[in-house]
Each structure stands twice: as C-alpha cells, then as structure tokens.
Amino acid sequence: MPKRSHCPDSARRSFLKGATLAGAAALATPVGATTTLPAPRSEKAVPPGPKLAAAEMLPPVKDPVTQSTSGGDFMVDVFKTLDIEYLAMNCASSFRGLHEAVLNHGGNKGPEILTCPHEEIAVHMAQGYAKIEGKPMAMICHGVVGLQHATMAMYNAWCDRVPVIVMGGNIIEANKRGPGAEWVHSAIDPAAIVRDFVKWDDQPTSLQHFAESAVRAYKIATTPPMGPVMLSLDAELQENPIADAETLRIPRLAKVIPPQGDAAALAELARMLVAAENPVIICDRVARTPATLGRLVELAEALQCAVMDTGGRMNFPSRHPLNQSFRRGAVAQADVVLAMEMNDLWGALNAFSDRIVRTSRPITRPGTKIVTLGSRDLYMKANYQDFGRYQDVDLNIAGDAEASLPALIEEVKRLVDDNKKAAFAARGKKLGDAKRAAIEQAKSDATIGWDASPITTARMCAEVYDQIKDEDWSLVGTAIRLSWPHRLWNLDKPYRWNGVSGGAGVGYNLPASVGAALANKKHGRLTVAFGGDGDFMFVPSTLWTAAHHQIPLLYVVHNNRAYHQEYMYLQAMAARHGRGIANTEIGTTITDPNVDYAMVARGFGVHGEGPITDPKDLAPALKRALAVVRSGQPALVDVVTDPR
Ligand SMILES: Cc1ncc(C[n+]2csc(CCOP(=O)(O)OP(=O)(O)O)c2C)c(N)n1
Ligand SMILES: [Mg+2]
C-alpha cells in the first residue's frame, strides 16, 4: 500500500504561522491603503477574522503520515466483484479517495479510469458501451456540479433503458467540509436532481452499507427494464482508514433472470398470430443479448410475417426478406400486430402531423388486434413524459420480450401445420418481393444527385460502406434522419447497430459512439459512426478522450452547417404564418464562421480529413482515415452536405 502524502507537522505549523501573520497584517491595514497586489491565497489558507480565531483554537492535529487502508480500497474491492471494466470520470476532490484507491489499490484495472472532459461525455460513453458490451460501465462525478453536467446524458440513458452505474462524491458531515468549494459542492440529497430519471439511488453511510448498495445498484440497473442508478459517496467514507475490516462482507450478485410473459398469454398470442391473415411484428428495444437476432428471425420465418424494426436495438437483419421496416404500409395491412419493447407504441401505430395544426390518425385499419409484450410498464415514473401517448391494446403481456421469445416461438411452431406452412410461404414470398423492390428503390433513390457538390447523404453513406463492408464492422451512430445505412447496408449481426439516444438529447452521438467503439475494440471490430455537426458542437472534447485512450473509431461528421431539424421546423412555422423563410437561418445555422471539424479534431490529437465538398475527394479521404482507424486510433472525416 503506497503512503498517502501529508504535510509533515513542521510544514503545517509554519503554514499556519504564515497565515496568522498575513491575517494580522490584513486586519491592521485600512481598506484601499495597500499598493501591492495580495499574494495568491491557497484555497486552504485560513482567512482573517473570526475564522482565524477558530483556527488558532484548533487542538493540535497529529496527521497520520501513513494510512495502510482506505474506505476507497474496499469500494474498489466491491467493484472488482461486479466485473466493472471502466470508470469514466472528470476528476474531482469529492472522490479523490476513491480515485486514488482505483489507481493504487486496484492497479487501474477492473475498473480502469477513462478521463473525460465533461460528465455528459462520461455518461454517454457508458450508454454506448453498454449497448455493445451488454453490461454497465461506472462513472463518477463531482458532488453537485459534476452531477449537474451529467444529468442530460443520464436522462438519455433512462429513456433508452440502458444501465449506467453513476456515482458522485459528497461530504455529508457539515463539520468535515472545508470552507468554500466543499460547501457549495455538498448537498443533503445530491441525487434529488436526477431521481426522476434513475431507477434507484442511495447514499451509503458505512462501508458495509456501500457494499450492499453497490451490489443492489448493479442488480437493479441490469434487471429489465434497465436504467441508470446513482450512488452518492461520502468523501470521509472513501478517505478514512477501514475501521471494521474484519466484519465487512461483500454480498454476492446472482445473475438476474428477467421475467418471462405469462405462459397462457403467450399461447393465446401464438394462436392469434398463427390465425391472422397479415400478422406484423414491430420491435424496438427487444435485443438485450446477441441471442435475440436469431430468435426474431426464427419467429418471423415460422410465421412468414412482416417485421418492422424501429431501430432501438439491433433486432432484425436489415436485408432479411421479411424486414419491411421502411414500408409503413405493412402496418396498415395488419390484422394482428405484435409490438415488443416499444419506446413509443402510439407513434408506431398512428400518423401525426404538426405542420398546420397538430393532427393524427391511426394507420392500422379498424379491428386490428394489438398485442404488446414488454417490460416497460414494470417500472415507470411520472414526471418526465417518456412513455408516449396511451394506446388501446387487446392483449397486454407484461414480461421481458427477449426472455419470452423461446416459449412464444415454440407455441407458434406447434400450431403451424403443413396447410398453414404453404399459405405462409405464399405470404412470405410476397413480402420478399416487396423487400427486393424496396431495396431497388432505395438504390435508385440513392443515386439522385450522386455527383452533386456539396455531397448527398446517400453518397456519403455509400462511400463509407464501400470501404468497410468486407470487414467486421459495427455502426454505432447515425445523424438525425440518416436512414441510408438501414435501407442499404447489410446489418446482419448483433453488433452491427446499437440504437439511438433514447431521450433525443443532442450531444449523445459522439460520446456514445466512442463508448461503443471502446467496447468493440477488444473484439477487433471496425467501428464507424455518423453524427450531426450540431451534435458535435455540444461535446467536441470527446475526441480528446478517444485519442488519449486510443479508441479506434471512424467518425463522419454529417456537416449540413445547421441544426437542420430545427431549421426546417422554423421554415415550416414561418410558412404557416405567411411570413416567408428569409429570417429562418437566424439561430438555426452554424455558419459565419464555418467550423473546420478536421482542424478541431487535429487539435485534440485525432486524425482529421476535410472539409470534403467534392464527392470525388471522399473515397481517398476515407481511405486515409480508415488506415488510421485500423492502426488503433480514432479519425474524423468532415463531409459537407449543405451549400452554405
Ligand atoms: C440538448 C438538446 N438541445 C436542443 C435540442 C433540439 N434539437 C433537436 S434536433 C437539433 C439539431 C441538431 O443538429 P445536428 O446534430 O447538426 O443535426 P441536423 O438536424 O442538422 O441533422 C436540435 C438543436 C435537443 N433535442 N437537445
Ligand atoms: Mg447539422
């Protein structure tokens, strides 16, 4: 155990003496009479006045020069039992005890520290990582202020039902807080600010309490519906010696078995699906593990029915003949809809427009039977409205969809006799034809403006795919409305895609992509992502973390020099009010000056290409960038997709 560094007693004594003299001088000098600037004061220097008297009255303190254990060491031992690979953080004194223990007791391995320039980056990295690796990462932040920075990313993780172990430092005992920062960074209930969007939180007051709460936090975070959890860690608990080592016990974490839907209800669902003329499966956040992709294929093929993958996870192969995700009309033809782990069921079954006035209509035909299967309603909160509009359903099966699939598939297969098989095959053939036509249409659509400069998003995506398609690639982010990869790329493995932000909080894409790339790194996968310029502008320093930790990722900035979604909304609003669109660039565009993202990347130590405006320059730039990525480093390509 390395020694903790403390001021020797003599140094402390002369330090206090200096402070006393400075204090006395300050008291004797009239305000404004000094001509020289005051010497910079240490945060810990004892200020003059009544506080000085208090300092002089302090009993002599004998600091321990060495301390063979710290509470932080025990906390690290607990983390090790939870198999937490990484601890993402922006450093802060409220968790200096734990930080030091991770390095010197834990050897900076399991967990290893990821240095992040912003707490939002740390949480988003954890969100992207968990959706590739299938397990949570931990992050720790400064009490109060660090947590305030972390909140939006925690909200995204909450809406996305992704586990993240969030921790924050705090100093619970008022008489232990130093003046200044330690007061403004302490709270009686730090987690209050995030309680509406974490599954559970606690502030342990002993090491045993910590051990039990850490294991409980992990268990709750990883039990479907998953979500972020928060532990507030007292600084004294981290820093002080372990007083009761012999009585401490680390509880065991048993593997969580997610709840399967009721067997009778699944049998009823199977009967409905098999009897239906046009059953349709809609899936959003179904795939928790790599097993689901194959199971959904098995279910869909047994029924030869349409599957709409709304993209919350990598649920269904993009080129499978039954994948009808870009044919919303398939839902209109359905007589039975099975909707699994939906983020927004109403949104999937209704058309909504806000262009003139807010209007909506169902896209299902009257009488269509709707069945839901999912874990979402098993844990819900009221304040933030991330549950979408209420949708009438006919059968509502509460249970984890992934865990329920084997029983459902078995039941369906049992009911499909030879007669049904022949009818189903005809249905499947029609769907396969429609799929082939949709792919041909997408290919043809993609050629529109192929040689245009600035570059079309279709060309941008096609050029990237052309260079990665024969490798073991993983796409971990797309810019808003960028559907070309899902329309044209062959997403055929569980890690080909990992979903979206959840809460639509912009600033997710870049850090979540870096987190996902970190998870992909040890599997040797080539990670690529597209991201908006607006998204990038929230969190550019993520690139430094990617460079520092050597996280290979090709990041393509879809640079339309605007917050384009909002730009379009504003144009629609101005048109509706009959006032023309002349002013709508104000507050919505990112020009004057244009941002040179490649130069920004280089500033953070990341290979940067661009801005690319001529499509002919794109392939060579991608080639150079991918060579960097293959060598184990991140690279950015700035592709200009807008004329301004
Ligand atoms: C934190 C946050 N701020 C603002 C918004 C509103 N918003 C939604 S989309 C968008 C534009 C994002 O710009 P960019 O990433 O460049 O995507 P583009 O629309 O240009 O494709 C904004 C600002 C939001 N969703 N989240
Ligand atoms: Mg943009």
CSV table of C-alpha atoms in Angstrom, one decimal, residues 11 13 41 242 248 301 605:
chain,number,residue,atom,x,y,z
A,11,ALA,CA,5.4,22.4,7.4
A,13,ARG,CA,3.0,24.7,11.6
A,41,ARG,CA,-4.1,32.7,-1.5
A,242,ILE,CA,-11.2,1.0,7.2
A,248,LEU,CA,-17.0,-6.3,6.2
A,301,GLU,CA,-39.9,-17.2,-40.5
A,605,GLY,CA,-4.8,14.8,-31.3
